[in-house]
Coordinates of C-alpha atoms in Angstrom, one line a residue:
X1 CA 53.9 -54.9 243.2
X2 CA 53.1 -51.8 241.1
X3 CA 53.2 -48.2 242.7
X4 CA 50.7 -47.1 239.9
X5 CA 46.8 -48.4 239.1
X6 CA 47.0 -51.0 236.8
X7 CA 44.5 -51.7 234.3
X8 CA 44.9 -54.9 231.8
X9 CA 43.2 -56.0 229.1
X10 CA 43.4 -59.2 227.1
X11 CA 43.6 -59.2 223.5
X12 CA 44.1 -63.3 222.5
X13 CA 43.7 -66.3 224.7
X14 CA 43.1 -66.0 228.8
X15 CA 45.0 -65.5 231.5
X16 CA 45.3 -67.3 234.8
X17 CA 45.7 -64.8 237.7
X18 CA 46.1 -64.1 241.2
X19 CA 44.8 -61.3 242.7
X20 CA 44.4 -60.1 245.8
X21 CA 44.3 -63.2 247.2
X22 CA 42.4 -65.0 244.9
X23 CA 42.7 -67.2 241.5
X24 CA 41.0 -65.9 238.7
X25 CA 40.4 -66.5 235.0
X26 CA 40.6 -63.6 232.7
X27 CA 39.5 -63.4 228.9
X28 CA 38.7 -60.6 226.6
X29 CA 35.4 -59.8 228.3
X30 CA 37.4 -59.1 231.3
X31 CA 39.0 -55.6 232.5
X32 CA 41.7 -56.7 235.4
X33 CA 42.1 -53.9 237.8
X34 CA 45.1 -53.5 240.4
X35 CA 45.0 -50.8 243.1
X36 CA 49.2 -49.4 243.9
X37 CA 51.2 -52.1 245.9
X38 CA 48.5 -54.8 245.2
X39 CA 50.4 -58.3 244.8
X40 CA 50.0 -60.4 241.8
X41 CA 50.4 -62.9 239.3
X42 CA 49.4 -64.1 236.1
X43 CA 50.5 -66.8 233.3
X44 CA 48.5 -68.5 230.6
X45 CA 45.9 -70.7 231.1
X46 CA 46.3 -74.5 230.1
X47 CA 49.6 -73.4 229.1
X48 CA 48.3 -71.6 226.1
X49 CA 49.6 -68.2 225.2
X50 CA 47.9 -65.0 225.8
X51 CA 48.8 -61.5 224.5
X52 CA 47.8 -58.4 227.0
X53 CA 48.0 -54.8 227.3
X54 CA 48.2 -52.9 230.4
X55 CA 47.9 -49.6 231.8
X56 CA 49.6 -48.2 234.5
X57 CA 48.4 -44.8 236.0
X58 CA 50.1 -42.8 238.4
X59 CA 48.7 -41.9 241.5
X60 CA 48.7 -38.2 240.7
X61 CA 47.3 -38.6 237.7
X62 CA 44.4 -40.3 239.3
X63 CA 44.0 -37.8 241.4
X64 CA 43.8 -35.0 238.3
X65 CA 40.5 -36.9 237.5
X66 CA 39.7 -37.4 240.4
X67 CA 39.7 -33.7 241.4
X68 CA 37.7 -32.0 238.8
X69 CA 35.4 -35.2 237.9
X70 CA 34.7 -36.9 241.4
X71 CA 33.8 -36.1 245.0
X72 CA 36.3 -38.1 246.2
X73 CA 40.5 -37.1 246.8
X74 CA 41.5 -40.6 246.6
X75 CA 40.1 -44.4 245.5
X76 CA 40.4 -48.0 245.3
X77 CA 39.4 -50.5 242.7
X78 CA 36.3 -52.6 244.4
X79 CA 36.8 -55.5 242.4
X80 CA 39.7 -57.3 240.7
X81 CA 37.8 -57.4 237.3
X82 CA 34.8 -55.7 235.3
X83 CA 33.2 -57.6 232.8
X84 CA 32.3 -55.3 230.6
X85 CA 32.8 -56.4 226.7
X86 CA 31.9 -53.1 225.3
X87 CA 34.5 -51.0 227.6
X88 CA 37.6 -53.4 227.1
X89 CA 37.1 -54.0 223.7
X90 CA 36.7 -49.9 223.8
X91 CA 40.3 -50.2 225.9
X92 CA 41.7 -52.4 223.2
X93 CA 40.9 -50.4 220.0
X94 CA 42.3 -46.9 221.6
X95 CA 45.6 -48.8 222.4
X96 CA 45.8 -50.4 219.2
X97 CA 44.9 -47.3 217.3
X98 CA 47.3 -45.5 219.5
X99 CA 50.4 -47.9 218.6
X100 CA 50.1 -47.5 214.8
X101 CA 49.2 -43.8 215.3
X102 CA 45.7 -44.1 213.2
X103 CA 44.2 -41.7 215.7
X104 CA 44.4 -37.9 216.4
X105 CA 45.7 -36.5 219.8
X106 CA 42.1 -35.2 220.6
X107 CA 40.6 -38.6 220.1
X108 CA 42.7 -40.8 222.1
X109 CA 42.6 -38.8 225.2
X110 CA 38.8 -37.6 224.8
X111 CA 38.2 -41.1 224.4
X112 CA 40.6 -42.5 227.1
X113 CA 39.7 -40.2 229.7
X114 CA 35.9 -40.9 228.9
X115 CA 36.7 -44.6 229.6
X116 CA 38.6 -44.4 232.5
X117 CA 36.0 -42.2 234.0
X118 CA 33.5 -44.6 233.3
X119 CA 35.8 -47.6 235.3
X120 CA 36.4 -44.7 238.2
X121 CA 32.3 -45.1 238.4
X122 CA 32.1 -49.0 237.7
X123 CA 34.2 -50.4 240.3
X124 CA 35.3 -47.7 242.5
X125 CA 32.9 -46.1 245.4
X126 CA 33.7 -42.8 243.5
X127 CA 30.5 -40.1 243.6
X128 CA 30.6 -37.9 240.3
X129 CA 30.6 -34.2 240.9
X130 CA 27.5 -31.9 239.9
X131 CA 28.8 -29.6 237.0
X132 CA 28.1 -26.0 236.2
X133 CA 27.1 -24.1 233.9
X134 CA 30.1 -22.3 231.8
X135 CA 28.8 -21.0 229.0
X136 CA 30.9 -17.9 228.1
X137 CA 34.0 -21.1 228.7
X138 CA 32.1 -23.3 226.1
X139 CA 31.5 -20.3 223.6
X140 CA 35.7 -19.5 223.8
X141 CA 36.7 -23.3 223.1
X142 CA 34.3 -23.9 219.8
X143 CA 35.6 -20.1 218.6
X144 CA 39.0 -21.5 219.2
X145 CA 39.0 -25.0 217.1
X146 CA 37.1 -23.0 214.4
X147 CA 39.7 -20.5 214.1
X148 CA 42.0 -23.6 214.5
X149 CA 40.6 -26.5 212.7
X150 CA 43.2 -27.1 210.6
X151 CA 45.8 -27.9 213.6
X152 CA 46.3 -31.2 215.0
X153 CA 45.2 -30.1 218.2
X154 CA 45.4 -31.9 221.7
X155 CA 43.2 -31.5 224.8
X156 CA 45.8 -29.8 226.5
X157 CA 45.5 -26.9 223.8
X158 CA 42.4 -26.5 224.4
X159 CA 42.5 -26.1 227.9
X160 CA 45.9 -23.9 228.1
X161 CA 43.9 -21.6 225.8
X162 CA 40.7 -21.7 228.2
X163 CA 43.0 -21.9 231.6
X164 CA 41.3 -24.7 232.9
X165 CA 41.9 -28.5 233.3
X166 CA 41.6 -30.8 230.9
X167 CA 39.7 -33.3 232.6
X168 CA 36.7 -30.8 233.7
X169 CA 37.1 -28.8 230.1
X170 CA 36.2 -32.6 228.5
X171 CA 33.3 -33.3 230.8
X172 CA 31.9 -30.0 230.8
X173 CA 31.8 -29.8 227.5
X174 CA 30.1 -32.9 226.3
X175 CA 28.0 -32.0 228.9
X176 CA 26.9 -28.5 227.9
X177 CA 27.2 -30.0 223.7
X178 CA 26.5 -33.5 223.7
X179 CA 29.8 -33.8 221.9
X180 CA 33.3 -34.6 222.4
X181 CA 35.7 -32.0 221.7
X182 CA 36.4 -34.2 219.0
X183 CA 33.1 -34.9 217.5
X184 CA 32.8 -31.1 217.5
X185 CA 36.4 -30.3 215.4
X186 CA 35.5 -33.0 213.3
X187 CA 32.2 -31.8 212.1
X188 CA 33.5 -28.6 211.6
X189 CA 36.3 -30.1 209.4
X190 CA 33.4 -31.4 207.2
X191 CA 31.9 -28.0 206.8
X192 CA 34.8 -26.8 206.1
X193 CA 36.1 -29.2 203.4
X194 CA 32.3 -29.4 201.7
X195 CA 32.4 -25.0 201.2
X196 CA 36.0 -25.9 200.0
X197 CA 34.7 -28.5 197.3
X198 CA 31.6 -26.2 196.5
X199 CA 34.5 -23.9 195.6
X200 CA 36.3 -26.2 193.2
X201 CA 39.4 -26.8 195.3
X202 CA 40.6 -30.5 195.1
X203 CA 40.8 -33.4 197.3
X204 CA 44.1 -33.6 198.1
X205 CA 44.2 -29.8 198.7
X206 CA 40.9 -30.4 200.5
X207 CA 41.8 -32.9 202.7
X208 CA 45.4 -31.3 204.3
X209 CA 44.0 -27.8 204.5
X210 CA 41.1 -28.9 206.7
X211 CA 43.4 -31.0 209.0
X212 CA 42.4 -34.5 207.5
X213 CA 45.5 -37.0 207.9
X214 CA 44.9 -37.7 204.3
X215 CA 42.6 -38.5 201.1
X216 CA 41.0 -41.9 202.3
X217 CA 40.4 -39.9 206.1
X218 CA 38.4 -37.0 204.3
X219 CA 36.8 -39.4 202.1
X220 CA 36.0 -42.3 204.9
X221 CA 34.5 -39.0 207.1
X222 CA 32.7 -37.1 204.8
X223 CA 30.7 -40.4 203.3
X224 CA 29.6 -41.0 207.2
X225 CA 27.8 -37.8 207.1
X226 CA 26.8 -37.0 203.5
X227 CA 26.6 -40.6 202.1
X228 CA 28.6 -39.5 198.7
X229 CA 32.3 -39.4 198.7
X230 CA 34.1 -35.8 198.2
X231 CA 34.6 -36.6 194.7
X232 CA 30.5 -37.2 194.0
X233 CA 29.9 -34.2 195.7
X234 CA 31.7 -31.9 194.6
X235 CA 30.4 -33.2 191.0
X236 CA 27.2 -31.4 192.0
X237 CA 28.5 -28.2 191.6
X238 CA 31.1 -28.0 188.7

C-alpha cells in the first residue's frame, strides 16, 4: 500500500495486475491509477517482461490542484485504468524527456500539470472551477518573461513574481492566451533571436543569448515557425 496517488504507465510489454479487487491487464494504451492505501499487485504477463513508470503524488500536492483548479477539497480515482493512448503516451514522453533533461523547467510542469488535470477530470468526480478574469495579472507575467526571456525560467518564478499559485497562474493563463506559459516564452525567444539575426549576430551567439539550450534547439524551433533555418534567414539580410 502507497500513502500517495499512484499513477503508472507502461512503456514495453503488459502488465498483469490486481487492483482493488480485481485482475486486470494493462498495456501502453492503459493509464493505471491507485487512490492512497489502495492494495495491489502487478507482474508480467505470460511471464514476459514489462518496463513501467510510475508516479506517486502526495496528498497535499493533490490538494494544491485541487484547490485553485477544482470545486472539490479532496478526490478518488473512479476507475483503476483510463485508456487513453494520446494522454499516456503524453505521460511517457514528459518522463522520458524529463530523465535525459531534453526539456525546460516551464515545459515539463506546464505540460505535467496540464495532464494531470485532465486525469483529475477523466476519472475522478472532480467539477472544474469557473475562472476569472485577471487581466492586469496576465499583463505583469508576459512583461516579466519578456524582460526575462533569456532565463531558464520555472513556473514557480513566474508565480513568486505574480504572488499567486502556480496551478491557477497556468490555467488562467492559457485561459485568458490560448497559450502555455511556455508556448508564449518560446515565441518570444523566436522574435527575439530573428531581430538578433536581422542584426548580423551569429548563431551560436543567437541561440545562448535568447535562452535556446543550444544551436540544433534554435535551429529545430525557428524552422517550425519560419520554415528556413536561422542560417537561410539571416542570409536575407546580409
Amino acid at each position: 500500500m502507497h500513502e500517495e496517488y499512484t499513477i503508472s504507465i507502461i512503456k514495453d510489454g503488459t502488465m498483469d495486475a490486481f487492483m482493488n479487487g480485481s485482475h486486470l491487464h494493462v498495456n501502453n494504451l492503459t493509464i493505471a491509477m491507485l487512490n492512497p492505501d489502495a492494495v495491489h499487485s502487478n507482474a508480467s504477463e505470460y511471464k514476459k517482461d514489462y518496463r513501467h513508470y510510475s508516479l506517486y503524488l502526495k496528498p497535499d500536492y493533490v490538494k494544491k490542484i485541487l484547490n485553485y483548479n477544482f470545486k472539490d477539497k479532496q478526490i478518488e480515482f473512479t476507475k483503476s485504468t483510463l485508456e487513453d493512448k494520446i494522454l499516456a503516451q503524453k505521460l511517457l514522453n514528459l518522463i522520458e524527456q524529463d530523465e535525459v533533461k531534453s526539456i525546460s523547467n516551464l515545459d515539463f510542469e506546464c505540460q505535467m500539470i496540464d495532464a494531470l488535470n485532465e486525469i483529475i477530470l477523466k476519472n475522478t468526480k472532480a467539477i472544474i472551477k469557473k475562472l476569472t478574469s485577471h487581466d492586469i495579472m496576465i499583463k505583469r507575467a508576459k512583461e516579466y518573461m519578456n524582460d526575462n526571456f533569456s532565463l531558464d525560467l520555472s513556473l514557480d518564478d513566474i508565480s513568486k513574481e505574480l504572488n499567486i499559485s502556480k496551478y491557477h497562474f497556468l490555467r488562467l493563463f492559457k485561459d485568458k492566451t490560448f497559450l502555455s506559459p511556455h508556448a508564449y516564452l518560446m515565441s518570444t525567444r523566436i522574435e527575439k533571436a530573428k531581430f538578433a539575426l536581422q542584426n548580423g549576430q551569429s548563431l551560436i551567439e543567437t541561440a545562448y543569448g535568447c535562452g535556446f539550450n543550444d544551436q540544433s534547439h534554435l535551429n529545430r524551433r525557428f524552422k517550425g515557425v519560419f520554415g528556413l533555418t536561422p542560417k537561410e534567414y539571416q542570409k536575407s539580410f546580409l
